[in-house]
Short mmCIF file of C-alpha atoms in Angstrom, two decimals:
data_model
loop_
_atom_site.label_atom_id
_atom_site.label_comp_id
_atom_site.label_asym_id
_atom_site.label_seq_id
_atom_site.Cartn_x
_atom_site.Cartn_y
_atom_site.Cartn_z
CA UNK A 1 34.94 259.68 49.16
CA UNK A 2 34.28 256.46 47.32
CA UNK A 3 37.27 255.78 45.13
CA UNK A 4 40.42 257.61 44.09
CA UNK A 5 41.03 258.41 40.46
CA UNK A 6 43.46 256.40 38.44
CA UNK A 7 47.07 257.37 38.96
CA UNK A 8 48.64 260.08 36.87
CA UNK A 9 51.52 259.65 34.51
CA UNK A 10 55.11 260.87 34.94
CA UNK A 11 55.33 264.17 36.85
CA UNK A 12 51.62 264.01 37.54
CA UNK A 13 50.56 264.72 33.96
CA UNK A 14 47.92 262.96 31.93
CA UNK A 15 46.47 263.46 28.49
CA UNK A 16 43.50 265.82 28.52
CA UNK A 17 40.39 263.63 28.47
CA UNK A 18 37.19 264.87 26.96
CA UNK A 19 35.26 261.62 26.71
CA UNK A 20 31.56 262.49 27.09
CA UNK A 21 30.57 262.07 30.71
CA UNK A 22 34.07 262.55 32.10
CA UNK A 23 35.07 265.38 34.42
CA UNK A 24 36.72 268.08 32.33
CA UNK A 25 36.94 271.15 34.59
CA UNK A 26 36.03 272.59 38.00
CA UNK A 27 34.95 276.20 38.49
CA UNK A 28 34.47 278.37 41.55
CA UNK A 29 31.93 281.17 41.35
CA UNK A 30 32.80 283.71 44.04
CA UNK A 31 31.61 287.11 45.20
CA UNK A 32 35.09 288.63 45.56
CA UNK A 33 37.30 287.06 42.92
CA UNK A 34 40.45 288.92 43.93
CA UNK A 35 40.15 287.69 47.52
CA UNK A 36 39.45 284.15 46.30
CA UNK A 37 42.53 284.24 44.09
CA UNK A 38 44.62 285.37 47.07
CA UNK A 39 43.25 282.54 49.21
CA UNK A 40 43.73 279.72 46.70
CA UNK A 41 46.95 281.15 45.36
CA UNK A 42 48.46 281.04 48.84
CA UNK A 43 46.94 277.67 49.71
CA UNK A 44 47.78 275.78 46.52
CA UNK A 45 50.47 277.89 44.87
CA UNK A 46 48.18 278.80 41.97
CA UNK A 47 48.87 281.66 39.64
CA UNK A 48 46.12 283.24 37.56
CA UNK A 49 45.63 284.21 33.93
CA UNK A 50 42.66 286.41 33.00
CA UNK A 51 40.10 284.87 30.68
CA UNK A 52 38.89 286.57 27.48
CA UNK A 53 37.53 290.13 27.95
CA UNK A 54 33.87 289.12 27.55
CA UNK A 55 34.18 286.72 30.52
CA UNK A 56 34.59 289.66 32.91
CA UNK A 57 36.60 288.78 36.01
CA UNK A 58 36.94 285.08 35.12
CA UNK A 59 40.47 283.73 35.42
CA UNK A 60 42.19 280.41 34.88
CA UNK A 61 44.08 278.99 37.84
CA UNK A 62 47.52 277.74 36.80
CA UNK A 63 49.91 275.37 38.53
CA UNK A 64 53.37 275.24 36.96
CA UNK A 65 51.78 276.66 33.81
CA UNK A 66 49.01 274.04 33.67
CA UNK A 67 45.34 274.99 33.90
CA UNK A 68 43.80 273.25 36.91
CA UNK A 69 40.63 275.26 37.70
CA UNK A 70 38.74 278.46 37.01
CA UNK A 71 37.43 281.27 39.23
CA UNK A 72 34.64 283.61 38.14
CA UNK A 73 32.35 286.15 39.77
CA UNK A 74 28.77 285.48 40.81
CA UNK A 75 26.33 287.95 39.26
CA UNK A 76 25.48 290.42 42.05
CA UNK A 77 21.75 290.22 41.25
CA UNK A 78 21.60 286.44 41.71
CA UNK A 79 21.40 284.96 45.20
CA UNK A 80 23.41 281.82 44.55
CA UNK A 81 25.76 280.03 46.95
CA UNK A 82 29.50 280.34 46.52
CA UNK A 83 30.54 276.85 45.47
CA UNK A 84 32.86 274.68 43.43
CA UNK A 85 31.07 273.24 40.38
CA UNK A 86 32.26 270.24 38.35
CA UNK A 87 31.76 270.21 34.58
CA UNK A 88 31.14 267.02 32.62
CA UNK A 89 32.23 266.76 28.99
CA UNK A 90 29.58 266.51 26.29
CA UNK A 91 29.73 265.96 22.54
CA UNK A 92 26.58 268.10 22.14
CA UNK A 93 25.77 270.51 24.97
CA UNK A 94 22.33 271.39 23.60
CA UNK A 95 21.28 267.75 23.34
CA UNK A 96 22.65 266.99 26.81
CA UNK A 97 20.80 270.00 28.26
CA UNK A 98 17.57 268.78 26.67
CA UNK A 99 18.15 265.32 28.14
CA UNK A 100 18.63 266.93 31.57
CA UNK A 101 15.20 268.57 31.26
CA UNK A 102 13.51 265.39 30.07
CA UNK A 103 15.10 263.45 32.95
CA UNK A 104 13.73 265.68 35.70
CA UNK A 105 16.67 268.06 36.04
CA UNK A 106 16.81 271.82 35.49
CA UNK A 107 18.98 273.91 33.19
CA UNK A 108 19.70 277.22 34.89
CA UNK A 109 22.23 278.79 32.50
CA UNK A 110 22.67 278.32 28.76
CA UNK A 111 23.47 276.54 26.63
CA UNK A 112 25.71 279.39 25.51
CA UNK A 113 28.98 279.92 23.68
CA UNK A 114 32.24 281.16 25.18
CA UNK A 115 35.60 281.77 23.51
CA UNK A 116 36.77 278.34 24.68
CA UNK A 117 33.67 276.25 24.05
CA UNK A 118 29.97 275.80 24.71
CA UNK A 119 28.50 275.30 28.17
CA UNK A 120 25.40 274.99 30.30
CA UNK A 121 24.87 274.89 34.06
CA UNK A 122 22.22 272.52 35.36
CA UNK A 123 20.98 270.75 38.46
CA UNK A 124 19.91 267.16 38.94
CA UNK A 125 16.45 266.25 40.34
CA UNK A 126 17.81 266.49 43.90
CA UNK A 127 19.10 270.03 43.30
CA UNK A 128 22.86 269.38 43.03
CA UNK A 129 24.46 271.78 40.54
CA UNK A 130 26.86 270.70 37.78
CA UNK A 131 28.13 272.01 34.46
CA UNK A 132 28.07 270.67 30.91
CA UNK A 133 31.00 271.53 28.67
CA UNK A 134 32.17 271.04 25.12
CA UNK A 135 35.50 272.56 24.15
CA UNK A 136 38.81 271.77 22.56
CA UNK A 137 41.68 270.34 24.58
CA UNK A 138 43.55 273.34 25.91
CA UNK A 139 47.36 273.41 25.78
CA UNK A 140 48.84 272.61 29.16
CA UNK A 141 45.65 271.11 30.55
CA UNK A 142 45.59 267.66 32.08
CA UNK A 143 47.91 267.80 35.10
CA UNK A 144 46.56 265.65 37.93
CA UNK A 145 47.75 263.82 41.00
CA UNK A 146 50.03 266.54 42.35
CA UNK A 147 49.32 268.93 45.25
CA UNK A 148 46.98 271.73 44.22
CA UNK A 149 45.07 269.78 41.55
CA UNK A 150 41.48 268.51 41.67
CA UNK A 151 41.69 264.76 42.11
CA UNK A 152 38.11 263.55 42.64
CA UNK A 153 34.47 264.66 42.85
CA UNK A 154 31.67 263.14 44.88
CA UNK A 155 27.95 263.80 44.93
CA UNK A 156 26.65 264.00 48.49
CA UNK A 157 22.91 263.41 48.34
CA UNK A 158 20.00 261.86 50.20
CA UNK A 159 19.08 258.98 47.93
CA UNK A 160 21.60 257.29 45.67
CA UNK A 161 19.35 255.22 43.44
CA UNK A 162 17.31 258.02 41.86
CA UNK A 163 20.21 260.34 41.07
CA UNK A 164 22.34 257.49 39.72
CA UNK A 165 19.59 256.78 37.19
CA UNK A 166 19.62 260.46 36.23
CA UNK A 167 23.37 260.63 35.57
CA UNK A 168 23.31 257.32 33.72
CA UNK A 169 20.57 258.63 31.44
CA UNK A 170 22.23 262.00 30.86
CA UNK A 171 25.93 261.07 30.60
CA UNK A 172 25.98 257.30 30.28
CA UNK A 173 27.57 256.87 33.70
CA UNK A 174 27.67 253.23 34.76
CA UNK A 175 27.26 252.77 38.53
CA UNK A 176 29.28 250.27 40.50
CA UNK A 177 28.75 249.74 44.25
CA UNK A 178 31.96 250.15 46.22
CA UNK A 179 30.80 248.05 49.16
CA UNK A 180 28.10 245.42 48.53
CA UNK A 181 26.67 245.94 52.01
CA UNK A 182 26.37 249.71 51.49
CA UNK A 183 24.19 250.48 48.44
CA UNK A 184 24.40 254.18 49.32
CA UNK A 185 27.94 254.36 47.96
CA UNK A 186 28.67 253.92 44.27
CA UNK A 187 31.30 254.90 41.73
CA UNK A 188 30.24 256.28 38.35
CA UNK A 189 32.32 255.01 35.45
CA UNK A 190 32.76 255.92 31.79
CA UNK A 191 34.34 253.29 29.55
CA UNK A 192 35.30 251.40 32.70
CA UNK A 193 37.17 254.39 34.15
CA UNK A 194 36.00 255.96 37.46
CA UNK A 195 34.90 259.58 37.00
CA UNK A 196 32.91 260.40 40.16
CA UNK A 197 31.42 259.03 43.35
CA UNK A 198 27.92 259.20 44.80
CA UNK A 199 27.29 258.99 48.54
CA UNK A 200 23.71 258.75 49.72
CA UNK A 201 23.56 259.89 53.35
CA UNK A 202 19.80 260.06 53.85
CA UNK A 203 18.67 262.36 56.66
CA UNK A 204 22.29 262.99 57.66
CA UNK A 205 22.54 265.51 54.83
CA UNK A 206 23.05 268.98 56.34
CA UNK A 207 19.82 270.98 56.14
CA UNK A 208 21.67 274.18 55.28
CA UNK A 209 23.43 272.69 52.26
CA UNK A 210 21.23 270.18 50.49
CA UNK A 211 22.58 267.75 47.86
CA UNK A 212 25.84 269.00 46.38
CA UNK A 213 28.96 268.03 44.46
CA UNK A 214 32.13 268.02 46.56
CA UNK A 215 35.52 268.60 44.91
CA UNK A 216 38.65 267.00 46.38
CA UNK A 217 42.02 268.71 45.93
CA UNK A 218 45.31 266.88 46.39
CA UNK A 219 47.47 268.10 49.28
CA UNK A 220 51.06 267.23 50.13
CA UNK A 221 50.21 267.23 53.86
CA UNK A 222 46.53 267.47 54.78
CA UNK A 223 47.06 268.65 58.36
CA UNK A 224 49.37 271.44 57.22
CA UNK A 225 46.90 272.44 54.50
CA UNK A 226 44.08 272.61 57.05
CA UNK A 227 46.17 274.93 59.21
CA UNK A 228 46.79 277.17 56.22
CA UNK A 229 43.07 277.23 55.42
CA UNK A 230 42.21 278.50 58.90
CA UNK A 231 45.11 280.98 58.93
CA UNK A 232 43.79 282.39 55.63
CA UNK A 233 40.29 282.89 57.03
CA UNK A 234 38.67 279.59 56.05
CA UNK A 235 36.96 277.06 58.32
CA UNK A 236 37.44 273.42 59.20
CA UNK A 237 34.22 271.44 58.70
CA UNK A 238 35.45 267.88 59.18
CA UNK A 239 38.75 267.21 60.90
CA UNK A 240 41.58 265.43 59.11
CA UNK A 241 41.28 261.68 59.38
CA UNK A 242 42.62 258.57 57.71
CA UNK A 243 40.44 256.74 55.19
CA UNK A 244 41.01 253.80 52.84
CA UNK A 245 41.76 256.36 50.11
CA UNK A 246 44.15 258.57 52.05
CA UNK A 247 44.13 261.25 54.72
CA UNK A 248 41.25 263.65 54.13
CA UNK A 249 39.62 266.75 55.62
CA UNK A 250 36.71 268.96 54.58
CA UNK A 251 37.00 272.74 54.78
CA UNK A 252 35.40 275.95 53.54
CA UNK A 253 37.05 279.03 52.07
CA UNK A 254 36.39 282.51 53.55
CA UNK A 255 33.25 282.93 51.40
CA UNK A 256 31.88 279.52 52.37
CA UNK A 257 32.76 277.38 49.33
CA UNK A 258 33.21 273.82 50.61
CA UNK A 259 35.92 271.48 49.35
CA UNK A 260 38.00 268.59 50.62
CA UNK A 261 41.73 268.11 50.95
CA UNK A 262 43.22 264.66 50.44
CA UNK A 263 46.61 263.00 50.39
CA UNK A 264 45.76 260.12 48.08
CA UNK A 265 47.09 256.68 48.86
CA UNK A 266 49.23 255.59 45.91
#
C-alpha cells in the first residue's frame, strides 16, 4: 500500500465523487454469487439488494443502507479469474475505451449500457484488469472510512514507469513518488487528490497472478477479520503486520479472489 485515502467526513460518509479518473466502484465477479454473498455478508456485515432483472444475479452490497460494492456472476463459458475489479469514472466511456486501445491496452467488454450507466472492462498493457464507468450519483453511495468499506486500491505490477504513463494518458492520473529512493512506488492523483497506488515489484510478482489491482477494505480489527476469513473458508496470503498506513493483511475468499484488510491510521 502506498498511501491511505483522505479521511471521511462525519460518520464515515463523503459526497459521491465522480470526477473522471477517480475510483467510483469495486465489483467482484464470482462463480457462486450466493456463496460469495454469504462470505462477505458474514465478514463485513453487508446486506444485498438485487440489481435490475437484466443484470442476472448481480447484486449491490449494502452497509447500513449505503452501496459499497457489487457482486456479479462470471459467465460460465469464460475462463476468467475470480477477482475484485476497480472502476474509474469517465465523462465519456466510449472515448476512454478508444484511448485505452490507442495506448496499448485492451478492451474486453463493452462499452455497453446498463440501467445505472455505461461501462467497459479493460486491461492495461501489463494485463491488469480495470473498469470504466459513467453513471449518475446513486442515493446512499459514498460511505467510506468505516469497517466493511473499500478504502484504497493499488496496482501490483512489474514495472511502474510504463503503466503509470498508460494511466496518465487514459485518465489524467498524475504520479507522485511516495519515497524518493524507491521509484517503484507512486501515488496516482486527480486534482491533487490521491485515487490509487502503483507498486512495481519486478520479478517478485507471483507467476500465478500477474499484474493486478488489489482492493483494500477497512477492518475494525485486522487480526480478528483474518480469523473470520479462514473460519469462513478463505485463506491467509500475507500475515497481518504493521505498516506506516495501518495494520494490514492480504487474504483470499473461498473462490480465490484476493483482497487486503486494513485498519487505517487516522
